[in-house]
PDB file of C-alpha atoms in Angstrom:
ATOM      1  CA  MET A 117       3.870  -0.498 -13.493  1.00  0.00           C
ATOM      2  CA  LEU A 118       5.339   0.368 -10.124  1.00  0.00           C
ATOM      3  CA  TYR A 119       3.461   2.097  -7.298  1.00  0.00           C
ATOM      4  CA  LEU A 120       4.487   4.295  -4.379  1.00  0.00           C
ATOM      5  CA  HIS A 121       2.157   3.880  -1.404  1.00  0.00           C
ATOM      6  CA  GLU A 122       2.509   6.584   1.250  1.00  0.00           C
ATOM      7  CA  ILE A 123       0.814   7.070   4.615  1.00  0.00           C
ATOM      8  CA  HIS A 124       1.490  10.535   6.033  1.00  0.00           C
ATOM      9  CA  GLN A 125       1.055  11.460   9.675  1.00  0.00           C
ATOM     10  CA  VAL A 126       0.087  15.106   9.359  1.00  0.00           C
ATOM     11  CA  ARG A 127       0.957  17.762  11.913  1.00  0.00           C
ATOM     12  CA  PRO A 128      -2.155  18.885  13.824  1.00  0.00           C
ATOM     13  CA  GLY A 129      -3.859  21.760  12.036  1.00  0.00           C
ATOM     14  CA  GLN A 130      -1.755  21.376   8.876  1.00  0.00           C
ATOM     15  CA  THR A 131      -3.983  19.170   6.674  1.00  0.00           C
ATOM     16  CA  ALA A 132      -5.406  22.050   4.624  1.00  0.00           C
ATOM     17  CA  GLY A 133      -1.932  23.477   4.073  1.00  0.00           C
ATOM     18  CA  LEU A 134      -0.577  20.092   2.960  1.00  0.00           C
ATOM     19  CA  LEU A 135      -3.395  19.475   0.497  1.00  0.00           C
ATOM     20  CA  HIS A 136      -3.050  22.953  -0.994  1.00  0.00           C
ATOM     21  CA  ALA A 137       0.695  22.445  -1.425  1.00  0.00           C
ATOM     22  CA  VAL A 138       0.282  18.997  -3.018  1.00  0.00           C
ATOM     23  CA  GLU A 139      -2.297  20.278  -5.501  1.00  0.00           C
ATOM     24  CA  HIS A 140      -0.642  23.554  -6.467  1.00  0.00           C
ATOM     25  CA  ASP A 141       3.060  22.863  -5.918  1.00  0.00           C
ATOM     26  CA  PHE A 142       3.761  19.147  -6.204  1.00  0.00           C
ATOM     27  CA  LEU A 143       1.338  17.965  -8.904  1.00  0.00           C
ATOM     28  CA  PRO A 144       3.041  20.073 -11.615  1.00  0.00           C
ATOM     29  CA  ILE A 145       6.436  18.714 -10.488  1.00  0.00           C
ATOM     30  CA  ALA A 146       5.056  15.169 -10.511  1.00  0.00           C
ATOM     31  CA  GLU A 147       3.566  15.582 -13.987  1.00  0.00           C
ATOM     32  CA  ARG A 148       6.854  16.894 -15.335  1.00  0.00           C
ATOM     33  CA  ASN A 149       8.595  13.803 -13.971  1.00  0.00           C
ATOM     34  CA  GLY A 150       5.957  11.343 -15.207  1.00  0.00           C
ATOM     35  CA  ILE A 151       4.671  10.550 -11.687  1.00  0.00           C
ATOM     36  CA  ARG A 152       0.946   9.839 -11.999  1.00  0.00           C
ATOM     37  CA  LEU A 153      -1.541  10.137  -9.131  1.00  0.00           C
ATOM     38  CA  VAL A 154      -3.837   7.181  -8.425  1.00  0.00           C
ATOM     39  CA  GLY A 155      -5.443   8.763  -5.408  1.00  0.00           C
ATOM     40  CA  TYR A 156      -4.941  11.161  -2.529  1.00  0.00           C
ATOM     41  CA  TRP A 157      -7.146  10.748   0.510  1.00  0.00           C
ATOM     42  CA  GLU A 158      -7.767  11.917   4.067  1.00  0.00           C
ATOM     43  CA  THR A 159      -8.512   9.313   6.720  1.00  0.00           C
ATOM     44  CA  ALA A 160     -12.170   9.618   7.737  1.00  0.00           C
ATOM     45  CA  ILE A 161     -13.349  10.246  11.277  1.00  0.00           C
ATOM     46  CA  GLY A 162     -13.782   7.293  13.579  1.00  0.00           C
ATOM     47  CA  GLN A 163     -11.758   4.730  11.620  1.00  0.00           C
ATOM     48  CA  GLY A 164      -7.986   5.006  11.665  1.00  0.00           C
ATOM     49  CA  PRO A 165      -5.511   7.580  12.976  1.00  0.00           C
ATOM     50  CA  ARG A 166      -5.978  11.275  12.270  1.00  0.00           C
ATOM     51  CA  PRO A 167      -4.810  13.687  10.992  1.00  0.00           C
ATOM     52  CA  GLU A 168      -3.500  11.463   8.230  1.00  0.00           C
ATOM     53  CA  THR A 169      -3.381  11.289   4.457  1.00  0.00           C
ATOM     54  CA  VAL A 170      -2.838   8.334   2.128  1.00  0.00           C
ATOM     55  CA  ALA A 171      -1.399   8.718  -1.367  1.00  0.00           C
ATOM     56  CA  VAL A 172      -0.688   6.263  -4.186  1.00  0.00           C
ATOM     57  CA  TRP A 173       1.492   7.264  -7.156  1.00  0.00           C
ATOM     58  CA  GLU A 174       2.155   5.323 -10.365  1.00  0.00           C
ATOM     59  CA  LEU A 175       5.532   4.990 -12.109  1.00  0.00           C
ATOM     60  CA  ASP A 176       6.419   3.181 -15.322  1.00  0.00           C
ATOM     61  CA  ASP A 177       9.000   0.756 -13.937  1.00  0.00           C
ATOM     62  CA  PHE A 178      12.176   0.555 -11.839  1.00  0.00           C
ATOM     63  CA  ALA A 179      14.132   2.651 -14.350  1.00  0.00           C
ATOM     64  CA  HIS A 180      11.567   5.403 -13.827  1.00  0.00           C
ATOM     65  CA  TYR A 181      11.833   5.001 -10.048  1.00  0.00           C
ATOM     66  CA  THR A 182      15.630   5.224 -10.015  1.00  0.00           C
ATOM     67  CA  ASP A 183      15.460   8.249 -12.316  1.00  0.00           C
ATOM     68  CA  VAL A 184      13.165  10.035  -9.842  1.00  0.00           C
ATOM     69  CA  VAL A 185      15.507   9.183  -6.956  1.00  0.00           C
ATOM     70  CA  ARG A 186      18.508  10.310  -8.998  1.00  0.00           C
ATOM     71  CA  LYS A 187      16.879  13.672  -9.687  1.00  0.00           C
ATOM     72  CA  GLN A 188      16.623  14.222  -5.940  1.00  0.00           C
ATOM     73  CA  ARG A 189      20.218  13.230  -5.104  1.00  0.00           C
ATOM     74  CA  ASP A 190      22.604  13.397  -8.071  1.00  0.00           C
ATOM     75  CA  PRO A 191      24.013  16.936  -8.557  1.00  0.00           C
ATOM     76  CA  GLY A 192      24.555  16.245 -12.238  1.00  0.00           C
ATOM     77  CA  HIS A 193      20.902  15.349 -12.862  1.00  0.00           C
ATOM     78  CA  LEU A 194      19.187  17.334 -10.115  1.00  0.00           C
ATOM     79  CA  ASP A 195      15.618  18.568 -10.335  1.00  0.00           C
ATOM     80  CA  PRO A 196      15.801  21.281  -7.641  1.00  0.00           C
ATOM     81  CA  GLU A 197      12.034  21.576  -7.285  1.00  0.00           C
ATOM     82  CA  LEU A 198      11.654  17.825  -6.812  1.00  0.00           C
ATOM     83  CA  ARG A 199      14.444  17.812  -4.207  1.00  0.00           C
ATOM     84  CA  ASP A 200      13.064  20.854  -2.398  1.00  0.00           C
ATOM     85  CA  TRP A 201       9.578  19.361  -2.277  1.00  0.00           C
ATOM     86  CA  TYR A 202      10.638  16.214  -0.467  1.00  0.00           C
ATOM     87  CA  GLU A 203      12.997  18.111   1.824  1.00  0.00           C
ATOM     88  CA  GLY A 204      10.274  20.617   2.700  1.00  0.00           C
ATOM     89  CA  THR A 205       7.317  18.342   3.475  1.00  0.00           C
ATOM     90  CA  GLY A 206       8.234  18.417   7.170  1.00  0.00           C
ATOM     91  CA  GLU A 207       6.347  21.707   7.324  1.00  0.00           C
ATOM     92  CA  TRP A 208       3.122  19.686   7.209  1.00  0.00           C
ATOM     93  CA  ILE A 209       4.088  16.040   7.760  1.00  0.00           C
ATOM     94  CA  GLN A 210       5.471  14.496  10.941  1.00  0.00           C
ATOM     95  CA  LYS A 211       6.225  11.049   9.527  1.00  0.00           C
ATOM     96  CA  THR A 212       5.731   9.054   6.318  1.00  0.00           C
ATOM     97  CA  ASP A 213       5.434   5.284   5.924  1.00  0.00           C
ATOM     98  CA  GLY A 214       6.336   4.663   2.276  1.00  0.00           C
ATOM     99  CA  LEU A 215       6.365   1.428   0.312  1.00  0.00           C
ATOM    100  CA  VAL A 216       7.398   0.602  -3.271  1.00  0.00           C
ATOM    101  CA  CYS A 217       4.786  -1.834  -4.576  1.00  0.00           C
ATOM    102  CA  PHE A 218       3.671  -4.033  -7.425  1.00  0.00           C
ATOM    103  CA  ALA A 219      -0.011  -4.195  -8.334  1.00  0.00           C
ATOM    104  CA  SER A 220      -2.253  -7.232  -8.556  1.00  0.00           C
ATOM    105  CA  LYS A 221      -3.487  -8.560 -11.894  1.00  0.00           C
ATOM    106  CA  LEU A 222      -6.880  -6.810 -11.732  1.00  0.00           C
ATOM    107  CA  THR A 223      -5.620  -3.471 -10.409  1.00  0.00           C
ATOM    108  CA  PRO A 224      -6.359  -0.754 -12.993  1.00  0.00           C
ATOM    109  CA  THR A 225      -3.662   1.650 -14.156  1.00  0.00           C
ATOM    110  CA  VAL A 226      -4.187   5.390 -13.874  1.00  0.00           C
ATOM    111  CA  ALA A 227      -5.028   5.492 -17.584  1.00  0.00           C
ATOM    112  CA  GLU A 228      -7.658   2.782 -17.085  1.00  0.00           C
ATOM    113  CA  LEU A 229      -9.110   4.521 -14.030  1.00  0.00           C
ATOM    114  CA  GLN A 230      -9.462   7.710 -16.044  1.00  0.00           C
ATOM    115  CA  ALA A 231     -10.831   5.994 -19.150  1.00  0.00           C
ATOM    116  CA  ASN A 232     -13.440   4.107 -17.127  1.00  0.00           C
ATOM    117  CA  GLY A 233     -14.340   7.089 -14.964  1.00  0.00           C
ATOM    118  CA  VAL A 234     -13.867   5.143 -11.727  1.00  0.00           C
ATOM    119  CA  ALA A 235     -15.306   7.156  -8.838  1.00  0.00           C
ATOM    120  CA  ALA A 236     -15.439   6.472  -5.113  1.00  0.00           C
ATOM    121  CA  LYS A 237     -16.717   8.962  -2.557  1.00  0.00           C
ATOM    122  CA  LEU A 238     -15.482   6.694   0.234  1.00  0.00           C
ATOM    123  CA  CYS A 239     -12.787   4.033   0.143  1.00  0.00           C
ATOM    124  CA  SER A 240     -11.789   1.279   2.520  1.00  0.00           C
ATOM    125  CA  HIS A 241      -8.044   0.879   2.979  1.00  0.00           C
ATOM    126  CA  GLU A 242      -6.876  -2.490   4.260  1.00  0.00           C
ATOM    127  CA  GLN A 243      -3.380  -3.313   5.461  1.00  0.00           C
ATOM    128  CA  ILE A 244      -3.415  -7.094   5.491  1.00  0.00           C
ATOM    129  CA  HIS A 245      -0.942  -9.004   7.643  1.00  0.00           C
ATOM    130  CA  VAL A 246      -0.083 -12.266   5.898  1.00  0.00           C
ATOM    131  CA  GLN A 247       2.166 -15.254   6.333  1.00  0.00           C
ATOM    132  CA  PRO A 248       5.769 -14.442   5.287  1.00  0.00           C
ATOM    133  CA  ALA A 249       6.331 -14.180   1.518  1.00  0.00           C
ATOM    134  CA  ARG A 250       2.649 -14.819   0.680  1.00  0.00           C
ATOM    135  CA  GLN A 251       1.585 -11.235  -0.151  1.00  0.00           C
ATOM    136  CA  ALA A 252       1.089 -11.777  -3.888  1.00  0.00           C
ATOM    137  CA  GLU A 253      -0.609 -15.120  -3.257  1.00  0.00           C
ATOM    138  CA  TYR A 254      -3.064 -13.453  -0.897  1.00  0.00           C
ATOM    139  CA  LEU A 255      -4.033 -10.886  -3.529  1.00  0.00           C
ATOM    140  CA  GLU A 256      -4.598 -13.633  -6.119  1.00  0.00           C
ATOM    141  CA  LEU A 257      -6.935 -15.393  -3.700  1.00  0.00           C
ATOM    142  CA  CYS A 258      -8.545 -12.072  -2.832  1.00  0.00           C
ATOM    143  CA  GLU A 259      -9.320 -11.331  -6.484  1.00  0.00           C
ATOM    144  CA  GLU A 260     -10.672 -14.791  -7.184  1.00  0.00           C
ATOM    145  CA  MET A 261     -12.770 -15.243  -4.047  1.00  0.00           C
ATOM    146  CA  TRP A 262     -13.405 -11.999  -2.144  1.00  0.00           C
ATOM    147  CA  TRP A 263     -13.724  -9.736  -5.186  1.00  0.00           C
ATOM    148  CA  ARG A 264     -15.827 -11.940  -7.456  1.00  0.00           C
ATOM    149  CA  ARG A 265     -18.121 -13.481  -4.831  1.00  0.00           C
ATOM    150  CA  VAL A 266     -18.435 -10.791  -2.164  1.00  0.00           C
ATOM    151  CA  ALA A 267     -17.043  -7.331  -2.905  1.00  0.00           C
ATOM    152  CA  GLU A 268     -18.155  -6.800  -6.524  1.00  0.00           C
ATOM    153  CA  PRO A 269     -21.735  -8.000  -5.891  1.00  0.00           C
ATOM    154  CA  ALA A 270     -21.861  -5.638  -2.886  1.00  0.00           C
ATOM    155  CA  GLY A 271     -21.064  -2.639  -5.094  1.00  0.00           C
ATOM    156  CA  ARG A 272     -17.333  -2.288  -4.466  1.00  0.00           C
ATOM    157  CA  SER A 273     -14.758  -1.202  -7.048  1.00  0.00           C
ATOM    158  CA  ILE A 274     -11.052  -2.029  -7.187  1.00  0.00           C
ATOM    159  CA  VAL A 275      -8.945   1.089  -6.744  1.00  0.00           C
ATOM    160  CA  GLY A 276      -5.698  -0.762  -6.094  1.00  0.00           C
ATOM    161  CA  LEU A 277      -4.402  -4.022  -4.624  1.00  0.00           C
ATOM    162  CA  TYR A 278      -0.683  -3.826  -3.873  1.00  0.00           C
ATOM    163  CA  TRP A 279       2.149  -5.906  -2.489  1.00  0.00           C
ATOM    164  CA  SER A 280       5.837  -5.325  -1.937  1.00  0.00           C
ATOM    165  CA  PRO A 281       8.721  -7.819  -1.938  1.00  0.00           C
ATOM    166  CA  TRP A 282      10.369  -5.547   0.658  1.00  0.00           C
ATOM    167  CA  LYS A 283       7.581  -5.989   3.220  1.00  0.00           C
ATOM    168  CA  ASN A 284       6.987  -9.696   3.233  1.00  0.00           C
ATOM    169  CA  THR A 285       4.043  -9.806   5.630  1.00  0.00           C
ATOM    170  CA  ARG A 286       1.846  -7.004   4.257  1.00  0.00           C
ATOM    171  CA  ALA A 287      -0.604  -6.578   1.402  1.00  0.00           C
ATOM    172  CA  ILE A 288      -2.612  -3.415   0.755  1.00  0.00           C
ATOM    173  CA  CYS A 289      -6.161  -3.311  -0.633  1.00  0.00           C
ATOM    174  CA  ILE A 290      -8.019  -0.100  -1.506  1.00  0.00           C
ATOM    175  CA  TRP A 291     -11.685  -0.598  -2.416  1.00  0.00           C
ATOM    176  CA  GLY A 292     -14.150   2.010  -3.652  1.00  0.00           C
ATOM    177  CA  GLN A 293     -17.302   1.938  -1.540  1.00  0.00           C
ATOM    178  CA  GLY A 294     -19.593   3.682  -4.020  1.00  0.00           C
ATOM    179  CA  ALA A 295     -19.497   6.127  -6.928  1.00  0.00           C
ATOM    180  CA  THR A 296     -21.904   8.445  -5.090  1.00  0.00           C
ATOM    181  CA  TRP A 297     -22.510   9.082  -1.394  1.00  0.00           C
ATOM    182  CA  GLU A 298     -25.936   7.461  -1.729  1.00  0.00           C
ATOM    183  CA  GLU A 299     -24.313   4.241  -2.982  1.00  0.00           C
ATOM    184  CA  CYS A 300     -21.797   3.992  -0.136  1.00  0.00           C
ATOM    185  CA  ALA A 301     -22.506   0.953   2.035  1.00  0.00           C
ATOM    186  CA  PRO A 302     -19.452   0.194   4.216  1.00  0.00           C
ATOM    187  CA  PHE A 303     -21.056  -2.967   5.591  1.00  0.00           C
ATOM    188  CA  GLY A 304     -22.282  -4.309   2.268  1.00  0.00           C
ATOM    189  CA  GLN A 305     -25.511  -4.274   0.340  1.00  0.00           C
ATOM    190  CA  GLY A 306     -28.315  -6.801   0.495  1.00  0.00           C
ATOM    191  CA  GLU A 307     -27.732  -9.718   2.825  1.00  0.00           C
ATOM    192  CA  SER A 308     -25.686  -8.787   5.877  1.00  0.00           C
ATOM    193  CA  TRP A 309     -22.045  -9.743   5.632  1.00  0.00           C
ATOM    194  CA  THR A 310     -22.372 -11.352   9.057  1.00  0.00           C
ATOM    195  CA  THR A 311     -24.627 -14.049   7.586  1.00  0.00           C
ATOM    196  CA  ASP A 312     -23.532 -14.214   3.930  1.00  0.00           C
ATOM    197  CA  ARG A 313     -22.218 -17.695   3.048  1.00  0.00           C
ATOM    198  CA  ASP A 314     -19.602 -16.412   0.603  1.00  0.00           C
ATOM    199  CA  MET A 315     -18.329 -13.994   3.227  1.00  0.00           C
ATOM    200  CA  ALA A 316     -18.042 -16.844   5.726  1.00  0.00           C
ATOM    201  CA  LEU A 317     -16.225 -18.971   3.139  1.00  0.00           C
ATOM    202  CA  TRP A 318     -13.810 -16.155   2.390  1.00  0.00           C
ATOM    203  CA  GLN A 319     -13.029 -15.723   6.073  1.00  0.00           C
ATOM    204  CA  THR A 320     -12.232 -19.421   6.290  1.00  0.00           C
ATOM    205  CA  LEU A 321     -10.046 -19.521   3.156  1.00  0.00           C
ATOM    206  CA  GLY A 322      -8.342 -16.220   3.874  1.00  0.00           C
ATOM    207  CA  ARG A 323      -7.349 -17.360   7.331  1.00  0.00           C
ATOM    208  CA  GLU A 324      -4.934 -19.822   5.718  1.00  0.00           C
ATOM    209  CA  ILE A 325      -2.773 -16.892   4.594  1.00  0.00           C
ATOM    210  CA  ARG A 326      -4.002 -13.874   6.558  1.00  0.00           C
ATOM    211  CA  THR A 327      -3.053 -13.356  10.203  1.00  0.00           C
ATOM    212  CA  ASP A 328      -4.561  -9.915  10.878  1.00  0.00           C
ATOM    213  CA  TRP A 329      -5.612  -6.647   9.242  1.00  0.00           C
ATOM    214  CA  ASP A 330      -5.827  -2.924   9.971  1.00  0.00           C
ATOM    215  CA  ASP A 331      -8.539  -0.960   8.190  1.00  0.00           C
ATOM    216  CA  ARG A 332      -9.374   2.706   7.755  1.00  0.00           C
ATOM    217  CA  PHE A 333     -11.929   4.641   5.711  1.00  0.00           C
ATOM    218  CA  LEU A 334     -10.651   7.240   3.247  1.00  0.00           C
ATOM    219  CA  VAL A 335     -12.265  10.351   1.758  1.00  0.00           C
ATOM    220  CA  PRO A 336     -10.790  11.587  -1.544  1.00  0.00           C
ATOM    221  CA  THR A 337      -9.385  15.073  -1.983  1.00  0.00           C
ATOM    222  CA  SER A 338     -10.683  17.369  -4.709  1.00  0.00           C
ATOM    223  CA  PHE A 339      -7.611  16.658  -6.875  1.00  0.00           C
ATOM    224  CA  SER A 340      -7.514  12.865  -6.441  1.00  0.00           C
ATOM    225  CA  THR A 341      -7.772  10.858  -9.660  1.00  0.00           C
ATOM    226  CA  VAL A 342     -10.239   8.505  -7.964  1.00  0.00           C
ATOM    227  CA  ARG A 343     -12.800  10.738  -6.250  1.00  0.00           C
TER     228      ARG A 343
END
């Protein structure tokens, strides 16, 4: 699978209009072109820039990706609605930071998310700054150490862990914080993460690859697959 990760800086006062347009105008276009939605979120208050939305879309492979691009640009294979959508998003969006990504080994596909009924009322979105060309390696370590020993026991779920060979110092991790609002615990459950030994070990091991990170909290939209 291939994934499109998009961070949208939304024009002030235009979030509701953007979300309505995505749900009612773009989702049918996406479905017709085989573009599957992993999640669509708004950045929560107090953690990260606002107004902002984050979206992750799933494609089959690079042939699928090039076909979607071709339908926007090639007059002989044009999908006018697909072209018009991307050309018209400036009505709501000031700027988009997009990235074509691969997923980590444990990242579920959209079909698996749907089959397992994965839900998350709040997500944490991490942009990890890593040593050059060690993005995939970081996610392997993250799955083996952080996920198994810290995040999963604390009630997290894996929404998506992504890396791109075209951004060689960034990895992206999206974690579900709880299937219900009552289960959300952004700073962990049980023993405080400030004193947990596995957390301390992870910070030590991760520092070998990781140089920094930027986090935000995300709230799913009503049409998000993970919500």
